[in-house]
CSV table of C-alpha atoms in Angstrom, one decimal:
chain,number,residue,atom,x,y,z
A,1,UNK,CA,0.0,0.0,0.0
A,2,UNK,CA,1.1,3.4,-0.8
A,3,UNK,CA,1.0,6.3,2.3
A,4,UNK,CA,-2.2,8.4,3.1
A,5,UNK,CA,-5.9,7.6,1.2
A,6,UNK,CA,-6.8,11.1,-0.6
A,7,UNK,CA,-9.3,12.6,0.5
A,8,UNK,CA,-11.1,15.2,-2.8
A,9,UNK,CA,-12.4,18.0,-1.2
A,10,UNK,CA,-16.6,18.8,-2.5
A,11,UNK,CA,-15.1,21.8,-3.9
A,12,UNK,CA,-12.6,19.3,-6.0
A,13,UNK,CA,-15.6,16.9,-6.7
A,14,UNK,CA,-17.8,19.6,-8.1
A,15,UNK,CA,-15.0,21.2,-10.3
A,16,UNK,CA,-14.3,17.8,-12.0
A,17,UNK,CA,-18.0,17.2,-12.5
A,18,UNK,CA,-18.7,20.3,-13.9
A,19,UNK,CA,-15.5,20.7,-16.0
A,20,UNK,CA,-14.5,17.1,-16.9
A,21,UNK,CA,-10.7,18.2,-15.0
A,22,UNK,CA,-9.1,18.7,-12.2
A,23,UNK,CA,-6.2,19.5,-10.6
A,24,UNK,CA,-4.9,17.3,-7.2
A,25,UNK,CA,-1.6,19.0,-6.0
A,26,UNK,CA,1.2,16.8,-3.9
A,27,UNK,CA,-0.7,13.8,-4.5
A,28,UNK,CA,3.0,11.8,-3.8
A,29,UNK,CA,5.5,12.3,-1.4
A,30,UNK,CA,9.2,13.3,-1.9
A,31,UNK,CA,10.1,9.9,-1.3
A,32,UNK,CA,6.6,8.0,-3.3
A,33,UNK,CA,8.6,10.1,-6.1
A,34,UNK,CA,11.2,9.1,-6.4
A,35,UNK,CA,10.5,5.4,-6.2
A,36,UNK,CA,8.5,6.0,-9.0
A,37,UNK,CA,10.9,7.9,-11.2
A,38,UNK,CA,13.3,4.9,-10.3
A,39,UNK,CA,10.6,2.3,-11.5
A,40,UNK,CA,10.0,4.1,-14.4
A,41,UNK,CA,13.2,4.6,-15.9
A,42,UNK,CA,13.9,0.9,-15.5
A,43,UNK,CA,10.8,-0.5,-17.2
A,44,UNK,CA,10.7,2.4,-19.5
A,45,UNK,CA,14.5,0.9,-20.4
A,46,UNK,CA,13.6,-2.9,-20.4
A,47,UNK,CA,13.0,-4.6,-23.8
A,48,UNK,CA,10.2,-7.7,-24.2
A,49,UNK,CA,8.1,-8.7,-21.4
A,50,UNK,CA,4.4,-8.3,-21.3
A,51,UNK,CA,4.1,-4.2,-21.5
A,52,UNK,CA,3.7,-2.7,-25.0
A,53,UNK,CA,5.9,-0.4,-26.8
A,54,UNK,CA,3.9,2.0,-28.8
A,55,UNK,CA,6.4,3.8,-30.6
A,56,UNK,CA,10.0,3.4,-31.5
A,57,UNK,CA,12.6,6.0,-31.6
A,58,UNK,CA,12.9,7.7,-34.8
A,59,UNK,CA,9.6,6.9,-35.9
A,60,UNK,CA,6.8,9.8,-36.1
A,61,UNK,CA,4.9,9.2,-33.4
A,62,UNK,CA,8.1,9.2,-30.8
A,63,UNK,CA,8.0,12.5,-31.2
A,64,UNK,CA,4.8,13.3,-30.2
A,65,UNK,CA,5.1,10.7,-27.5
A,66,UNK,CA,7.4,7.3,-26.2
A,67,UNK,CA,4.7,5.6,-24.3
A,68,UNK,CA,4.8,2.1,-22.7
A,69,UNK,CA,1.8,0.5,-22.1
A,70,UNK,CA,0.9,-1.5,-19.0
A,71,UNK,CA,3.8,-1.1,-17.4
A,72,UNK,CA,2.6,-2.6,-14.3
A,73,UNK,CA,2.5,-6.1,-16.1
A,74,UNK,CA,6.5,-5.9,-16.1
A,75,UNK,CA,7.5,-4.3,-12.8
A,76,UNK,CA,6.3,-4.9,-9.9
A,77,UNK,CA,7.4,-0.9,-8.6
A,78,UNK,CA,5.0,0.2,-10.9
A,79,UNK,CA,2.5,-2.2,-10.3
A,80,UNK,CA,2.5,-0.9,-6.4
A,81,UNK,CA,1.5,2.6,-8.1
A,82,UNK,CA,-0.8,1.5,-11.0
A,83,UNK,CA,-2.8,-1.0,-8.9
A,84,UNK,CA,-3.0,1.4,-5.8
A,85,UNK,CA,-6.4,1.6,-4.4
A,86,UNK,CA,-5.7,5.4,-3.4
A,87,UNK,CA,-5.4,6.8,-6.6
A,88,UNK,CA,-8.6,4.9,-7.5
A,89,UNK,CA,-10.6,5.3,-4.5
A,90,UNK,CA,-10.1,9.2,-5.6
A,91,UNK,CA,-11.7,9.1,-8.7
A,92,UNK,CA,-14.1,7.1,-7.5
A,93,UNK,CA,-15.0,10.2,-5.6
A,94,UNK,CA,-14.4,12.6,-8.3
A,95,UNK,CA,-16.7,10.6,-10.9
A,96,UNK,CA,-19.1,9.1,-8.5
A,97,UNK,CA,-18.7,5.5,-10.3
A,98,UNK,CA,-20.1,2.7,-7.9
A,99,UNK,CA,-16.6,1.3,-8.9
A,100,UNK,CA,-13.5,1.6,-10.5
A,101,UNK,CA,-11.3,-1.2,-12.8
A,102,UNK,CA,-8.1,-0.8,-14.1
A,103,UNK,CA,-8.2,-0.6,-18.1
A,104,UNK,CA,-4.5,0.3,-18.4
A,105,UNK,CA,-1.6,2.5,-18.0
A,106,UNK,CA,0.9,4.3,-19.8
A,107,UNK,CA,4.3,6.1,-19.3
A,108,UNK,CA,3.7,9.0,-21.2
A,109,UNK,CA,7.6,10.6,-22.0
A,110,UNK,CA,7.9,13.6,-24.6
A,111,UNK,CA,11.6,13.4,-25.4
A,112,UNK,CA,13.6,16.4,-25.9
A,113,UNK,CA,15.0,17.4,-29.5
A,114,UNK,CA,12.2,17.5,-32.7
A,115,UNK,CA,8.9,17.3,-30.0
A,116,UNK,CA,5.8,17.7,-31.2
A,117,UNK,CA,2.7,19.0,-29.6
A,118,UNK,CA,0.0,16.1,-28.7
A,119,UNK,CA,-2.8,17.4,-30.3
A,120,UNK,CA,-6.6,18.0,-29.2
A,121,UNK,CA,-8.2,15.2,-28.5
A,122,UNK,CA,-10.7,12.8,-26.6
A,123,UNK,CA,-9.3,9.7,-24.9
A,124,UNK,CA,-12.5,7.6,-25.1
A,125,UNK,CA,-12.4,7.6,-29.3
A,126,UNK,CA,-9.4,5.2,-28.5
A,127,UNK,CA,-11.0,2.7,-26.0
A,128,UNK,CA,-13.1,-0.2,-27.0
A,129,UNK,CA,-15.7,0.5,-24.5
A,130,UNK,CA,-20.0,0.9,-25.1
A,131,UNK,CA,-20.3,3.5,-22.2
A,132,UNK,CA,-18.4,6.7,-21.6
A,133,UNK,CA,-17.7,6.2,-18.5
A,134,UNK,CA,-13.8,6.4,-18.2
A,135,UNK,CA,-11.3,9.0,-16.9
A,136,UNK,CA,-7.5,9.2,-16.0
A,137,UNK,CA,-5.4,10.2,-13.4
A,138,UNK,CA,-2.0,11.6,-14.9
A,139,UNK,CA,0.7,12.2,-12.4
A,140,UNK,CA,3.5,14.4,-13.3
A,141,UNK,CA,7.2,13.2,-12.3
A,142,UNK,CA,8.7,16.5,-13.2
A,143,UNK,CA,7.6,20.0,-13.1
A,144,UNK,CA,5.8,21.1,-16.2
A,145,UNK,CA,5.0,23.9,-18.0
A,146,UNK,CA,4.4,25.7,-21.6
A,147,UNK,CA,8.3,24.5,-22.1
A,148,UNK,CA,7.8,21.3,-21.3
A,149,UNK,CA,4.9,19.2,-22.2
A,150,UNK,CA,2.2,20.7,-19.9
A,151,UNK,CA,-1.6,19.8,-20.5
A,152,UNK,CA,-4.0,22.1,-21.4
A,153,UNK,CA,-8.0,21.3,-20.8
A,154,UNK,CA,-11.2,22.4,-22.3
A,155,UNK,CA,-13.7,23.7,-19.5
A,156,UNK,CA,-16.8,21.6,-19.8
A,157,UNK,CA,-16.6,19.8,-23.1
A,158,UNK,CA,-16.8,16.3,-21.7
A,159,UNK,CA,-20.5,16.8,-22.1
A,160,UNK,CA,-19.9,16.7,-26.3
A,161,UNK,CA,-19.7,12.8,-27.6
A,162,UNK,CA,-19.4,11.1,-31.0
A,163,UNK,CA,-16.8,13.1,-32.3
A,164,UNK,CA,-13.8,11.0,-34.1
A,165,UNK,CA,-10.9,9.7,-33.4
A,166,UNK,CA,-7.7,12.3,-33.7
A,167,UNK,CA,-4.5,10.9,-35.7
A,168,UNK,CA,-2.2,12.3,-33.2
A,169,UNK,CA,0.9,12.3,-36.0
A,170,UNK,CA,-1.0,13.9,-38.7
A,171,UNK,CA,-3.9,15.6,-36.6
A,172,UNK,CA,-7.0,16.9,-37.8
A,173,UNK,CA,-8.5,20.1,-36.2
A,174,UNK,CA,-10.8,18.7,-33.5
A,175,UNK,CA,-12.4,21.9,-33.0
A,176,UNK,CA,-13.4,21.6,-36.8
A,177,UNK,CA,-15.6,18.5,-36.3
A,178,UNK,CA,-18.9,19.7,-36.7
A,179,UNK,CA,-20.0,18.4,-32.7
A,180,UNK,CA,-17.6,20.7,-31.6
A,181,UNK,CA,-18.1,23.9,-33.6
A,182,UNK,CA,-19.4,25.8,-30.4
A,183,UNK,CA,-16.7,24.6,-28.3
A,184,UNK,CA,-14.3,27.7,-27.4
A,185,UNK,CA,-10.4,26.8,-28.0
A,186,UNK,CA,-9.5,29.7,-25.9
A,187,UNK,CA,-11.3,28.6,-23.1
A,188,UNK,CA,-8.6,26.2,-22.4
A,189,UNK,CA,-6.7,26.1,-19.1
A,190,UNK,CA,-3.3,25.8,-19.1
A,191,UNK,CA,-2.2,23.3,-16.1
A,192,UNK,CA,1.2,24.1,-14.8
A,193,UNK,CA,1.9,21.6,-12.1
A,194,UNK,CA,4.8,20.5,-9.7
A,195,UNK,CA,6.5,17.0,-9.7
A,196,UNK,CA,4.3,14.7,-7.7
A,197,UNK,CA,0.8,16.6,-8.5
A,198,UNK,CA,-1.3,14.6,-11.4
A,199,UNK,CA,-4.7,15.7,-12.9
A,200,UNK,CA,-7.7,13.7,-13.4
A,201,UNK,CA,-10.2,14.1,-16.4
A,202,UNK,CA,-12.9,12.3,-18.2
A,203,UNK,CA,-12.2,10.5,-21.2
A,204,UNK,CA,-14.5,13.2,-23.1
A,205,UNK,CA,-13.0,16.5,-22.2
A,206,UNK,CA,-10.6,18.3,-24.9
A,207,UNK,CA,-7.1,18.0,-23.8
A,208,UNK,CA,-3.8,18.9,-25.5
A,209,UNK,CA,-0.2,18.6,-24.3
A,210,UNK,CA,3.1,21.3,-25.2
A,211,UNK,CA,5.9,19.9,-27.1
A,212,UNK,CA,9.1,19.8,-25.0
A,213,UNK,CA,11.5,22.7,-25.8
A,214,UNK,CA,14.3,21.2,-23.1
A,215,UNK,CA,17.1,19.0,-23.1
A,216,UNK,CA,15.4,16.8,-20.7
A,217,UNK,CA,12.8,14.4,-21.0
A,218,UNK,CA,9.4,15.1,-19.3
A,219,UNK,CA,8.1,12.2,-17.9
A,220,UNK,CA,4.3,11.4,-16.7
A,221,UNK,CA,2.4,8.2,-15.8
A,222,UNK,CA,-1.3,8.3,-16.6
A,223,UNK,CA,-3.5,5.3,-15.6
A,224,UNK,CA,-7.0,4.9,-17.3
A,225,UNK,CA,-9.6,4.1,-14.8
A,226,UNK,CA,-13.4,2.3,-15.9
A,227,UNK,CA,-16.5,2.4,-14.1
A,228,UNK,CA,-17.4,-1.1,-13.0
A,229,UNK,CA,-19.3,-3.1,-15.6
A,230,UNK,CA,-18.0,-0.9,-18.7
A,231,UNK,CA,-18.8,-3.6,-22.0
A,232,UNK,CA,-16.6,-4.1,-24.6
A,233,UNK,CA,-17.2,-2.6,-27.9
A,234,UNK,CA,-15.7,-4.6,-30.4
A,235,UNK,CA,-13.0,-2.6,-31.3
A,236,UNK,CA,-9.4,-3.8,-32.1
A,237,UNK,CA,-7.4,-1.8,-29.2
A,238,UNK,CA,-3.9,-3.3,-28.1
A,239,UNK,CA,-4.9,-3.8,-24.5
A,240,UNK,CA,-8.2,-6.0,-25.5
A,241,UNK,CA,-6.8,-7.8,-29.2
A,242,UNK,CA,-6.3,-11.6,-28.6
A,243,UNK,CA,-8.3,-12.2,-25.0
A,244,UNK,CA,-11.9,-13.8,-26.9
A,245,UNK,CA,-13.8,-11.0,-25.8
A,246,UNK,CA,-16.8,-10.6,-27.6
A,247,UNK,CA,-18.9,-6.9,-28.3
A,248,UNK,CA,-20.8,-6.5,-25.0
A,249,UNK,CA,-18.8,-8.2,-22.7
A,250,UNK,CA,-18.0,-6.7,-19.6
A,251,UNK,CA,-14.3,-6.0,-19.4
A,252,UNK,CA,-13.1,-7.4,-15.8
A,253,UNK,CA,-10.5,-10.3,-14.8
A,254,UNK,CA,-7.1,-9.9,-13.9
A,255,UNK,CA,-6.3,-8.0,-16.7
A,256,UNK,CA,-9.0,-5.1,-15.8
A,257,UNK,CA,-8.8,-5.5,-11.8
A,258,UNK,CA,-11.2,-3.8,-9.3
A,259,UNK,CA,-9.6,-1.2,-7.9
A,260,UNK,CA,-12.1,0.5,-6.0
């Protein structure tokens, strides 16, 4: 278990709900962070096992983002973070779920050099789920800002649906889709955060990250929370291919664990 259970203030819980974000400052210690810097690096520098590489270096999409998938399936320093019930139990409040699986998690790093911006975009185009009823918690491991990879939210546009998925090398204007033609781009918030803060938001709202103009790489994990008894689409995703799930099938085991 990891140190204190959060406790979201209602002032927290009725930001997210109305907004789709939030931010949760100091959400790790000194010391929870730099155990998980330390397990990151290591799995982020492993090769095989049963986590997922999703880009390469040199390849487009590496510079928008070098992401490992499920890391907690490899490393058992992450899996202490991604399986914590804490981080859970606090969407759970945010969201007001009943409860809360695991669908996956990433290790979102935008390297230093030729970065690109991640571009607008919905999360829940990309998972192969019936209801939209997902959200994320991602924890920053270093400061961030404009310079470095910050995210940036769109003030209650989780509430806009069936828009399509964004090609996050060669984007398409989100904002052009015709669902989203009333949807202000400069309402956006920039979130500037500390090390060891994270932000939660629903797989709906409008969300964009900076490139990263340093030398350094600026790291993140980000772990994909589902309400309990979210079905399965159909969809191919990389985190679903392969098990013999069928379209409507509730997506829970040991591969989409109860959290909270």
């Amino acid at each position: 278990m990891l140190g204190r259970e959060i406790e979201v203030t209602e002032e927290q819980i009725q930001f997210y709900r109305d907004n789709g974000f939030v931010q949760v400052d100091n959400i790790l210690s000194q010391e929870e962070l730099e155990e998980l810097r330390e397990a990151l690096g290591e799995v982020m520098g492993a090769d095989g096992g049963r986590s997922m590489q999703t880009s390469s270096e040199g390849s487009a999409y590496y510079r928008v983002l070098n992401q490992r998938v499920n890391t907690w399936r490899d490393h058992g320093g992450m899996a202490r973070f991604v399986l914590s019930s804490r981080f859970a139990d606090a969407a759970r409040q945010l969201s007001g779920y009943n409860g809360v699986r695991l669908f996956h998690d990433h290790a979102l790093f935008k390297m230093p050099g030729d970065s690109k911006p991640t571009a607008w975009h919905q999360d829940w185009p990309y998972w192969p789920m019936n209801e939209a009823r997902a959200m994320s918690i991602w924890i920053a491991l270093d400061d961030v800002d404009e310079r470095n990879g910050c995210m940036m939210f769109v003030p209650k546009s989780q509430r806009i649906r069936n828009l399509k998925m964004i090609d996050l090398v060669e984007p398409q204007d989100l904002f052009a889709d015709e669902g989203a033609k009333e949807v202000d781009r400069n309402s956006a918030a920039i979130v500037r955060m500390k090390a060891g803060s994270c932000t939660f938001h629903d797989g709906l709202t409008f969300h964009y990250a900076h490139a990263n103009a340093t030398d350094r790489p600026r790291r993140a994990l980000a772990i994909v929370y589902m309400e309990d008894g979210t079905t399965y689409s159909g969809a191919g995703h990389a985190c679903t291919d392969g098990l013999g799930l069928a379209s409507g099938d509730a997506l829970k085991g040991g591969l989409f664990p109860k959290l909270a």
